[in-house]
Coordinates of C-alpha atoms in Angstrom, one line a residue:
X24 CA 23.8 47.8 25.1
X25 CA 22.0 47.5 21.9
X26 CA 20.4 45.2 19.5
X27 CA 17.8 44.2 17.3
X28 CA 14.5 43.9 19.4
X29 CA 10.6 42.3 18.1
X30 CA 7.7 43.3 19.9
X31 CA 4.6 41.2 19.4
X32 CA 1.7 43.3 20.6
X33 CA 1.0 47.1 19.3
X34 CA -1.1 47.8 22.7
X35 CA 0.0 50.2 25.5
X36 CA 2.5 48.1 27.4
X37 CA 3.8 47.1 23.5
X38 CA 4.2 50.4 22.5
X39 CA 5.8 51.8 25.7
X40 CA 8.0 49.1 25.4
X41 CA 9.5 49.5 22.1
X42 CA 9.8 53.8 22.8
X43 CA 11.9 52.7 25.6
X44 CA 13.8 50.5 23.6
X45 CA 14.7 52.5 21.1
X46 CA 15.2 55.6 23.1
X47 CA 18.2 53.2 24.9
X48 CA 19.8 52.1 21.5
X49 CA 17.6 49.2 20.3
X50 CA 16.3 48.9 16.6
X51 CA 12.8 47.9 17.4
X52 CA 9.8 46.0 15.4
X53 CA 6.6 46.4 16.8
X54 CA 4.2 43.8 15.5
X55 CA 0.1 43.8 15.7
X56 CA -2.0 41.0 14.7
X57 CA -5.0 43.7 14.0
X58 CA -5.5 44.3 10.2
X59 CA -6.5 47.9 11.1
X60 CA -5.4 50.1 14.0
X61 CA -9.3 50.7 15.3
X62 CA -7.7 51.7 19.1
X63 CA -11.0 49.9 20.4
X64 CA -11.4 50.5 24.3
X65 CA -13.1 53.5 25.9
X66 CA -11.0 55.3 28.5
X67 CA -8.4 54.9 31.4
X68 CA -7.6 56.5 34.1
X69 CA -3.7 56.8 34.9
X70 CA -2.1 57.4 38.0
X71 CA 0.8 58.6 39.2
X72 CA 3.3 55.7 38.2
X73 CA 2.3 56.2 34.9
X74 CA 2.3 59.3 34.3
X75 CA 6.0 58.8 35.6
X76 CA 6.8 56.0 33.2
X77 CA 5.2 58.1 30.4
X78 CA 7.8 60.9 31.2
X79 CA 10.9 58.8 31.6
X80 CA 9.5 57.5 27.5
X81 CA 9.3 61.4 26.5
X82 CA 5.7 61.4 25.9
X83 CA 4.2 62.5 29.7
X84 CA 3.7 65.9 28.5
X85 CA 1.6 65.4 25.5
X86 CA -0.4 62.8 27.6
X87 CA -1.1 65.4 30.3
X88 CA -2.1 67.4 27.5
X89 CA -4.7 65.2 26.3
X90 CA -6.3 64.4 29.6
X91 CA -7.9 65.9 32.0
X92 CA -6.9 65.3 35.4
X93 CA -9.2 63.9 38.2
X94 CA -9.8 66.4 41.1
X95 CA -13.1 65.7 42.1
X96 CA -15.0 62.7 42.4
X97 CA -15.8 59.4 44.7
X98 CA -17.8 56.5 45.3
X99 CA -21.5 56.4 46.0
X100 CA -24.2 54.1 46.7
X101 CA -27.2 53.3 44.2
X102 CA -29.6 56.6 45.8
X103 CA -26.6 58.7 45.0
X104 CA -25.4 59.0 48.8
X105 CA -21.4 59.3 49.5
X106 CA -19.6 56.9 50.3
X107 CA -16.0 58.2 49.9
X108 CA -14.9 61.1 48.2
X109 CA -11.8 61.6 45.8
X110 CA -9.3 64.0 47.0
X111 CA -7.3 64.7 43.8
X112 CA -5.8 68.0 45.2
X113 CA -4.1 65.8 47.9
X114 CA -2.7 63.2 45.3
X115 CA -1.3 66.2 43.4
X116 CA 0.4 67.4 46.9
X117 CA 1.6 63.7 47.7
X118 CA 2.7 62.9 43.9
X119 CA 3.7 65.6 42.0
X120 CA 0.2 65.0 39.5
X121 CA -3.4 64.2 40.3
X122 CA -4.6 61.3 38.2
X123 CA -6.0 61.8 34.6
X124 CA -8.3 60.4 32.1
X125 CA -7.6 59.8 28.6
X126 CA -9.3 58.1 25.7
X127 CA -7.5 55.0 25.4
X128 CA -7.6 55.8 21.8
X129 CA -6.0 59.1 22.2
X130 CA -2.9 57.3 24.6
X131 CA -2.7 54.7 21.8
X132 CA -2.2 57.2 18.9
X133 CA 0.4 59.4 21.1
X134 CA 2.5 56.8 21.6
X135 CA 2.5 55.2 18.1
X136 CA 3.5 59.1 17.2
X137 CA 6.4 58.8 19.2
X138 CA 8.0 56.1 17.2
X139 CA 8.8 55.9 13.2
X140 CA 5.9 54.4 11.3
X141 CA 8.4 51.5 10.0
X142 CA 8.7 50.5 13.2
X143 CA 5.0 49.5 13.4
X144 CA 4.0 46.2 11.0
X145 CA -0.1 45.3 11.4
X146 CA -1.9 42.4 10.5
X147 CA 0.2 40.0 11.1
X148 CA 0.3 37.2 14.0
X149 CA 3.2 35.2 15.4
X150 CA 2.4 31.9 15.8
X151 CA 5.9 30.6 17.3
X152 CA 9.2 31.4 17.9
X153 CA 11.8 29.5 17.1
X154 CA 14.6 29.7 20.1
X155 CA 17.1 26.9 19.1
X156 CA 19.8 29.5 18.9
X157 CA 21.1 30.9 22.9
X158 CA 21.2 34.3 22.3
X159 CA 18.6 34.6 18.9
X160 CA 14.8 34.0 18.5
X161 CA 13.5 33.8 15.3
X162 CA 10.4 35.5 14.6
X163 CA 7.9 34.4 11.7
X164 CA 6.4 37.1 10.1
X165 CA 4.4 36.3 7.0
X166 CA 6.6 34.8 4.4
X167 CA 9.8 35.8 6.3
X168 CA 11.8 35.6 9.3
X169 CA 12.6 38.3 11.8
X170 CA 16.1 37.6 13.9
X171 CA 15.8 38.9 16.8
X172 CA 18.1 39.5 20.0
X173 CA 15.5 40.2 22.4
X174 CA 11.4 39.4 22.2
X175 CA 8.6 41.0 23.8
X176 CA 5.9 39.2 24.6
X177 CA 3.1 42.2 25.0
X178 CA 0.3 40.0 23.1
X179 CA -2.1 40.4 25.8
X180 CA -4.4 38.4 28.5
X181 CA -4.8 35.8 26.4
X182 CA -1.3 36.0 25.3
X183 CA -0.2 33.1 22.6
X184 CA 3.4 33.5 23.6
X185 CA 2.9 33.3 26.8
X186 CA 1.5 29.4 26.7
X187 CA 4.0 28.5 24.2
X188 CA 6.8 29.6 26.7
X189 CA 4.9 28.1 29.8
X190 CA 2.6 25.5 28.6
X191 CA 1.7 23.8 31.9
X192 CA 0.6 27.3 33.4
X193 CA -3.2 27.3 33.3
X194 CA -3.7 30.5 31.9
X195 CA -6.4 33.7 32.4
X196 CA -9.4 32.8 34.2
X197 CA -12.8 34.5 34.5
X198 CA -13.0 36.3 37.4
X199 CA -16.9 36.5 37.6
X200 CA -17.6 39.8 36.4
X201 CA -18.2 41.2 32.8
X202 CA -17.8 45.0 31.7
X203 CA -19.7 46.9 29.1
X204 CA -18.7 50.3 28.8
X205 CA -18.6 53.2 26.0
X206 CA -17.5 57.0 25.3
X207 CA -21.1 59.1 24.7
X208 CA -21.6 60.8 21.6
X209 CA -22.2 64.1 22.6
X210 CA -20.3 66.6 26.0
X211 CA -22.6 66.6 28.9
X212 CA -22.2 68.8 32.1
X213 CA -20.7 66.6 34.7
X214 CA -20.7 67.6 38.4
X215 CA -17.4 64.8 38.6
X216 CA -14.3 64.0 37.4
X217 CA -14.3 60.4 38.1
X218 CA -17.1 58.5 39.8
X219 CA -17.8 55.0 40.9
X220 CA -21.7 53.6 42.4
X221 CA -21.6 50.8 43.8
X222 CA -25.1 48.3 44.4
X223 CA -25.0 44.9 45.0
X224 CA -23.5 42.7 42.2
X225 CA -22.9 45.7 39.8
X226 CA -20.8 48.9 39.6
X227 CA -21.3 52.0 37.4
X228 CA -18.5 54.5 36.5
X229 CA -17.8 57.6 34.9
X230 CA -14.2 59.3 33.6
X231 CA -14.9 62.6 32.5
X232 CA -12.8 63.8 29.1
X233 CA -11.0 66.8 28.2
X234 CA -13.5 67.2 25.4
X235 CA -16.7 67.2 27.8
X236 CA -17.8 63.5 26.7
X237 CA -16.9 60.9 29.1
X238 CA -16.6 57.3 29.4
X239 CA -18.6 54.8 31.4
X240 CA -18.5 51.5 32.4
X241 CA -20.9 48.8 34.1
X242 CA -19.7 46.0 35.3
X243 CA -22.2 42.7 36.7
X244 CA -21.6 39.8 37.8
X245 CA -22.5 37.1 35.7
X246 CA -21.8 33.9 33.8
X247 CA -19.0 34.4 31.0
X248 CA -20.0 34.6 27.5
X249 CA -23.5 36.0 28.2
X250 CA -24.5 38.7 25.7
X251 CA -27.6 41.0 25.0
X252 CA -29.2 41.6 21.9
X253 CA -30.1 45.4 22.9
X254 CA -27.3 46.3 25.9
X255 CA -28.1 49.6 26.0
X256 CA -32.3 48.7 26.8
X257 CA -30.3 46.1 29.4
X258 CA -28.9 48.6 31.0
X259 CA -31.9 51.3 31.3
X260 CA -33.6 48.7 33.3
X261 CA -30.7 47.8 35.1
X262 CA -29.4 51.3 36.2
X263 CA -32.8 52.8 36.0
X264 CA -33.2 53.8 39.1
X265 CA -29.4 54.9 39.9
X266 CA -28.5 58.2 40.8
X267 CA -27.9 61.2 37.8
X268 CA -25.7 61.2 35.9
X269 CA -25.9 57.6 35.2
X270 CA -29.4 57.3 33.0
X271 CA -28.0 60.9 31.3
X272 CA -24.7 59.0 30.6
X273 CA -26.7 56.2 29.1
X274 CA -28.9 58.1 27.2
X275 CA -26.2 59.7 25.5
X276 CA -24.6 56.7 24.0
X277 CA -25.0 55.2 20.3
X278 CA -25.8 51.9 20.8
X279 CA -23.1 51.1 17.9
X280 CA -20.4 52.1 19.9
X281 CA -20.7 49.8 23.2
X282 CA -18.4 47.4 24.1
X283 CA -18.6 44.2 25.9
X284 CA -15.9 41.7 27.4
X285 CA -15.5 39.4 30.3
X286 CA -13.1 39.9 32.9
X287 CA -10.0 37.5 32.6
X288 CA -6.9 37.2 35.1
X289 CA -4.1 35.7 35.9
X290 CA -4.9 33.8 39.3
X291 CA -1.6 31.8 39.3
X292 CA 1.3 34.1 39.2
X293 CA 4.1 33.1 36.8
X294 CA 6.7 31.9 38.3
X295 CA 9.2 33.8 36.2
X296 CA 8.4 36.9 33.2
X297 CA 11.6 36.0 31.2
X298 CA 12.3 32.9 29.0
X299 CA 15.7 33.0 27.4
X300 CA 16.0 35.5 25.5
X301 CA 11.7 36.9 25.4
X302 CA 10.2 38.3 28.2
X303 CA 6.7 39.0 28.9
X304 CA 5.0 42.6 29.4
X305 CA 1.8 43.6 30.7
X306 CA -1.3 41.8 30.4
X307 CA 0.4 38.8 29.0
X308 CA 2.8 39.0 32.3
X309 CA 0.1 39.6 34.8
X310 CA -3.5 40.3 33.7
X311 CA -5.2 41.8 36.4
X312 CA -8.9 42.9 37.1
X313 CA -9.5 46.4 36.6
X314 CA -10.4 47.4 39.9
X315 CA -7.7 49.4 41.0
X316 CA -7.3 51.5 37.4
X317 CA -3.2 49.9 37.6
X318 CA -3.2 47.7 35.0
X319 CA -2.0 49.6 31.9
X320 CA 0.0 51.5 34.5
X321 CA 1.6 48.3 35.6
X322 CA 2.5 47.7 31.8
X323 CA 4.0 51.4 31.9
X324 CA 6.2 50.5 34.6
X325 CA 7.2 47.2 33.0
X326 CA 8.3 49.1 30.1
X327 CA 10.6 51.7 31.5
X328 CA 12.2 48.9 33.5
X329 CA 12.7 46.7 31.0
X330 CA 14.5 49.6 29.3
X331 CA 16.7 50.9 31.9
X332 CA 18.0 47.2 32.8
X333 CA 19.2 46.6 29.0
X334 CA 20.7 50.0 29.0
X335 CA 22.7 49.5 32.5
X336 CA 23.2 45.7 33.1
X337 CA 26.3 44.0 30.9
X338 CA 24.1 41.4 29.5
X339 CA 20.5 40.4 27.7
X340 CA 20.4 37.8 30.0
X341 CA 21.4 40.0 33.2
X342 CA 19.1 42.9 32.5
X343 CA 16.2 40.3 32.0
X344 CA 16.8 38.6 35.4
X345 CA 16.7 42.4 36.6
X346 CA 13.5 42.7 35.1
X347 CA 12.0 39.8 36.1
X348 CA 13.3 40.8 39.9
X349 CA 12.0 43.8 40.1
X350 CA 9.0 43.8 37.9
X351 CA 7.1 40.2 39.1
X352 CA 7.1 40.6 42.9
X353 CA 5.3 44.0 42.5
X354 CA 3.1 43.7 39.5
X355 CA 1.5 40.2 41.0
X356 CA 1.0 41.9 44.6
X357 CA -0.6 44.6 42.8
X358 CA -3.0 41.8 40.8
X359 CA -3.5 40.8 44.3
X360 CA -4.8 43.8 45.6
X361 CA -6.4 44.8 42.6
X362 CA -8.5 40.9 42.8
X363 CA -9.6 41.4 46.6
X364 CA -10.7 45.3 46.2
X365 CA -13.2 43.5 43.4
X366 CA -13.9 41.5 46.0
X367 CA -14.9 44.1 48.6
X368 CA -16.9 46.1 45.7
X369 CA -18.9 45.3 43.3
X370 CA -18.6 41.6 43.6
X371 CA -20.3 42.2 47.3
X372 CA -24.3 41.4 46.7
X373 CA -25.3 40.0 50.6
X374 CA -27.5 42.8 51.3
X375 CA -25.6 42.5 55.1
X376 CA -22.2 42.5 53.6
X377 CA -22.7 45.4 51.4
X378 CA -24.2 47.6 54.6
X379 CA -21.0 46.9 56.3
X380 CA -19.0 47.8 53.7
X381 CA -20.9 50.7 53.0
X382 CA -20.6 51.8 56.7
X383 CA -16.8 50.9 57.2
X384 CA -16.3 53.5 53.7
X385 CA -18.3 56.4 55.5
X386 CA -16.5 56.3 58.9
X387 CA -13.0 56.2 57.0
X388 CA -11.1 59.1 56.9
X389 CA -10.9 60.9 53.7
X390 CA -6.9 60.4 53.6
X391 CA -7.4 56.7 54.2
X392 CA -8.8 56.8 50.4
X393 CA -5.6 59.0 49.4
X394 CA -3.2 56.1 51.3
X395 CA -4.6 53.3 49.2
X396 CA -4.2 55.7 46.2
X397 CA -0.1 56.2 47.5
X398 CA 0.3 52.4 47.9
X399 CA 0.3 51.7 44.5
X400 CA 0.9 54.8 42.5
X401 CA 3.8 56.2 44.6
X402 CA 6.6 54.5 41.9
X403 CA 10.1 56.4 41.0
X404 CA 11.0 55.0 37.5
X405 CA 14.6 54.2 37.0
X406 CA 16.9 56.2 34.8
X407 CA 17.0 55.1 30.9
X408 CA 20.9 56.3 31.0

């Protein structure tokens, strides 16, 4: 099966989507409200699902390329002490690959390189779609109209599609919990790959590059829409007195290039990712907090399915009620999980609570880390054809 498919969203799961697309017979448009392709975002790590999807698109390899896998690591309290430890050998063993970090940057630009640049149209927003037609959407784009036989909603968390097609679902919510995070300027000698601290109420994390920088993050709870006039001076006194490498992380960031955003989700699962003939993709499908690392992963995984049911079922309509079968059941259990492990982490700030947590992580055995790893990331993609 083939046709003539819109995407409206040039991010990850957008992207992935419309290689997969075309690699199955679809002439694809991708397009991106952003005037200018500034690949904002720091890093990501990618597990093993990923990765997978990545390779059933034909871009695994120059991903794995890019990154630099994940071997050693954990999480640790405030004073530096252990509380779990990241076995990435024993991923590899389990799954074939440990997990990586990338720039999300990099990932962005590799997988724009793996389509034609006339498939890619910026700076331009959709603000409907007009579905009078069964089996045609018409897509506005600037003065013109783009038929389409297939939509992809991949617009995001706070996805515009998405409340046109289901205007009595409530939408993201703020989950209680804002991020500010950053690349640093300059390599610095890391003793992890990946690291997590946890303290009551707030999380700081590391991904270390293939380039020697790395990326952090700090997450806090707080009220959304609070913002600092100096965030980097915030964070000195806030992380202070946290184990190195955390002030050394800090101190090696421009102040220009951190980022701040609340933490939105999808708390009420959609009751269905397809309507007629668009279906919804990643964030815009089910935004979920980050604190499993599976949300672009998820979107991975959207994409290669999405694919491989228009290339095997009969019909649009068939392969999309194949999608939605396979794709919401797992992607909202994994916004599930993803919600209460925030829950049992940095959103923790009962000084009791956070002992017993803390004491719970150091009697676990060190596979009982790699099993929660397994539960999510152990995915098989299916065939493109």
């Amino acid at each position: 099966m083939g046709g003539t498919a819109v995407v409206v969203g040039g991010g990850i799961g957008g992207l992935a989507a419309a290689i997969g697309l075309r690699r199955t017979g679809w002439d694809v448009t991708v397009v991106e409200r952003a005037a200018t392709l500034a690949d904002a975002g720091a890093g990501i790590s990618l597990h093993a699902n990923g990765l997978r999807a990545l390779d059933a698109l034909g871009v695994g390899a120059a991903v794995r390329a890019a990154a630099r896998p994940q071997y050693s690591g954990g999480t640790r309290t405030p004073s530096g002490g252990w509380l779990a430890r990241m076995d990435g050998a024993a991923l590899e063993r389990a799954l074939g690959t440990p997990i990586v970090g990338i720039r999300r940057a990099v990932l962005h630009r590799l997988l724009r390189a793996a389509l034609p640049a006339e498939c890619l149209r910026i700076g331009i927003t959709v603000p409907a779609l007009d579905r009078s037609a069964p089996d045609r959407v018409g897509v506005p784009v600037g003065d013109g109209v783009l038929d389409a036989d297939l939509v992809v909603a991949a617009d995001g968390v706070g996805s515009r599609l998405r409340k046109l097609l289901f205007p009595g679902h409530p939408g993201p919510v703020y989950g209680g919990s804002t991020v500010l995070r950053a690349v640093t300027g300059r390599p610095l000698e890391l003793s992890g790959d990946f690291e997590l601290t946890w303290g009551g109420g707030a999380e700081f994390g590391h991904i270390a590059f293939a380039d020697g920088r790395a990326e952090w993050h700090a997450v806090l709870t707080a009220p959304a829409g609070v913002r600092h006039a100096d965030p980097l001076g915030m964070l000195r006194r806030r992380f202070g007195g946290w184990h190195d490498p955390i002030p050394a992380l800090l101190d090696a960031t421009r102040p220009e290039d951190v980022l701040h955003h609340d933490i939105h989700e999808l708390v009420t699962p959609l009751r269905s990712f397809v309507a007629g003939r668009v279906v919804l993709l990643g964030d815009a499908a089910h935004a979920m907090t980050p604190n499993l690392g599976q949300g672009a992963c998820q979107a991975l995984e959207d994409a290669v399915t999405l694919a491989a049911a228009l290339a095997a079922e009969p019909s649009v309509g068939s392969a999309l009620a194949r999608y939605d079968a396979e794709r919401r059941p797992r992607s909202q259990a994994v916004a599930r999980a993803a919600r209460q492990a925030g829950r049992m982490g940095q959103q923790l700030s009962h000084p009791l609570a956070v002992a017993l947590r803390n004491t719970a992580l150091r009697l676990a055995p060190s596979r009982a880390t790699t099993r929660a790893i397994l539960r999510h990331a152990d995915w098989t993609p299916p065939g493109l054809g």
